[in-house]
mmCIF file of C-alpha atoms in Angstrom:
data_model
loop_
_atom_site.group_PDB
_atom_site.id
_atom_site.type_symbol
_atom_site.label_atom_id
_atom_site.label_comp_id
_atom_site.label_asym_id
_atom_site.label_seq_id
_atom_site.Cartn_x
_atom_site.Cartn_y
_atom_site.Cartn_z
ATOM 1 C CA HIS A 1 -1.265 8.473 15.236
ATOM 2 C CA THR A 2 0.940 8.755 18.325
ATOM 3 C CA SER A 3 4.654 9.154 18.893
ATOM 4 C CA THR A 4 4.852 5.413 19.592
ATOM 5 C CA ASP A 5 2.987 4.519 16.389
ATOM 6 C CA PRO A 6 5.306 2.300 14.349
ATOM 7 C CA ILE A 7 3.589 3.212 11.059
ATOM 8 C CA THR A 8 5.520 6.096 9.531
ATOM 9 C CA VAL A 9 4.620 5.775 5.841
ATOM 10 C CA VAL A 10 1.296 5.351 4.053
ATOM 11 C CA ALA A 11 1.600 4.059 0.504
ATOM 12 C CA THR A 12 -0.919 3.559 -2.279
ATOM 13 C CA ILE A 13 -1.515 3.875 -5.997
ATOM 14 C CA GLU A 14 -1.263 7.365 -7.521
ATOM 15 C CA THR A 15 -4.952 7.456 -8.413
ATOM 16 C CA ARG A 16 -5.884 7.260 -4.708
ATOM 17 C CA ARG A 17 -3.628 10.128 -3.613
ATOM 18 C CA ASP A 18 -6.456 12.647 -3.123
ATOM 19 C CA GLU A 19 -9.001 10.363 -1.459
ATOM 20 C CA PRO A 20 -10.100 11.710 1.945
ATOM 21 C CA ALA A 21 -9.453 8.404 3.752
ATOM 22 C CA VAL A 22 -5.900 8.275 2.421
ATOM 23 C CA GLY A 23 -5.303 11.855 3.505
ATOM 24 C CA ALA A 24 -6.706 11.175 6.958
ATOM 25 C CA LEU A 25 -4.555 8.077 7.404
ATOM 26 C CA ALA A 26 -1.461 9.936 6.210
ATOM 27 C CA VAL A 27 -1.734 12.818 8.700
ATOM 28 C CA GLY A 28 1.584 12.965 10.534
ATOM 29 C CA ARG A 29 3.078 10.331 8.238
ATOM 30 C CA VAL A 30 4.858 10.319 4.898
ATOM 31 C CA LEU A 31 2.556 9.622 1.937
ATOM 32 C CA ARG A 32 4.084 7.678 -0.963
ATOM 33 C CA THR A 33 2.189 6.974 -4.148
ATOM 34 C CA TYR A 34 3.217 4.722 -7.006
ATOM 35 C CA SER A 35 2.140 4.221 -10.593
ATOM 36 C CA ALA A 36 0.239 1.087 -11.557
ATOM 37 C CA ALA A 37 3.276 0.012 -13.602
ATOM 38 C CA ALA A 38 5.623 0.346 -10.605
ATOM 39 C CA LEU A 39 3.217 -1.603 -8.397
ATOM 40 C CA ASP A 40 2.720 -4.263 -11.047
ATOM 41 C CA ALA A 41 6.481 -4.899 -11.176
ATOM 42 C CA VAL A 42 6.472 -6.045 -7.520
ATOM 43 C CA GLU A 43 6.096 -9.747 -6.828
ATOM 44 C CA VAL A 44 3.409 -10.239 -4.173
ATOM 45 C CA PRO A 45 1.934 -13.352 -2.558
ATOM 46 C CA HIS A 46 -1.705 -12.478 -3.235
ATOM 47 C CA PRO A 47 -2.214 -10.804 -6.628
ATOM 48 C CA SER A 48 -5.812 -10.189 -7.654
ATOM 49 C CA PRO A 49 -7.298 -10.354 -11.143
ATOM 50 C CA VAL A 50 -10.096 -8.035 -9.983
ATOM 51 C CA VAL A 51 -7.618 -5.418 -8.756
ATOM 52 C CA ARG A 52 -5.693 -5.782 -12.027
ATOM 53 C CA ARG A 53 -8.864 -5.168 -14.040
ATOM 54 C CA LEU A 54 -9.771 -2.097 -11.976
ATOM 55 C CA THR A 55 -6.338 -0.506 -11.535
ATOM 56 C CA GLY A 56 -3.916 -1.987 -14.059
ATOM 57 C CA THR A 57 -1.885 -3.787 -11.392
ATOM 58 C CA GLY A 58 -2.388 -7.102 -9.657
ATOM 59 C CA SER A 59 -1.699 -5.558 -6.253
ATOM 60 C CA VAL A 60 -2.010 -2.178 -4.620
ATOM 61 C CA ALA A 61 -1.841 -2.790 -0.855
ATOM 62 C CA GLU A 62 0.931 -5.391 -0.719
ATOM 63 C CA ALA A 63 2.961 -3.915 -3.576
ATOM 64 C CA ALA A 64 2.773 -0.351 -2.213
ATOM 65 C CA ALA A 65 3.726 -1.517 1.285
ATOM 66 C CA LEU A 66 6.725 -3.395 -0.090
ATOM 67 C CA LEU A 67 7.885 -0.512 -2.302
ATOM 68 C CA ALA A 68 7.669 1.956 0.579
ATOM 69 C CA ALA A 69 9.584 -0.403 2.879
ATOM 70 C CA ARG A 70 12.256 -0.896 0.214
ATOM 71 C CA GLU A 71 12.813 2.870 0.135
ATOM 72 C CA HIS A 72 13.939 2.507 3.756
ATOM 73 C CA GLY A 73 16.262 -0.431 3.101
ATOM 74 C CA CYS A 74 13.801 -3.116 4.103
ATOM 75 C CA GLY A 75 11.106 -4.926 2.171
ATOM 76 C CA GLU A 76 9.492 -7.684 4.175
ATOM 77 C CA LEU A 77 5.727 -8.136 4.122
ATOM 78 C CA VAL A 78 4.653 -8.354 7.767
ATOM 79 C CA VAL A 79 0.870 -8.504 7.327
ATOM 80 C CA ALA A 80 -0.555 -9.754 4.039
ATOM 81 C CA LYS A 81 -3.450 -7.821 2.559
ATOM 82 C CA GLN A 82 -6.498 -7.561 4.765
ATOM 83 C CA ARG A 83 -9.775 -6.557 3.154
ATOM 84 C CA GLY A 84 -12.545 -4.594 4.804
ATOM 85 C CA ARG A 85 -15.529 -2.604 3.587
ATOM 86 C CA GLY A 86 -14.048 -0.437 0.870
ATOM 87 C CA VAL A 87 -10.469 -0.764 2.094
ATOM 88 C CA THR A 88 -7.537 -3.120 1.746
ATOM 89 C CA VAL A 89 -4.349 -2.755 3.772
ATOM 90 C CA ALA A 90 -1.015 -4.530 4.115
ATOM 91 C CA LEU A 91 2.020 -3.864 6.298
ATOM 92 C CA ALA A 92 5.674 -4.181 5.406
ATOM 93 C CA ARG A 93 8.915 -3.241 7.093
#
């Protein structure tokens, strides 16, 4: 994370708040967490039945990114969810 890093907020579901990877990513940034119900109320382009079964919401990455962006007066998904080994991310502004 540098002073020119455009990512200022890390957002996820409440149940992931204390995970080491989330903490590491959030160093120097604002961490926002949301309930499954709040995330589930967000319309996203790529909901997942698997994520819904595991977390109670059809989206964590995209919904959390959008909610965090909306707190700053924005709310546009810039990068749809990208899945990796044990991680899914999305970017919104």
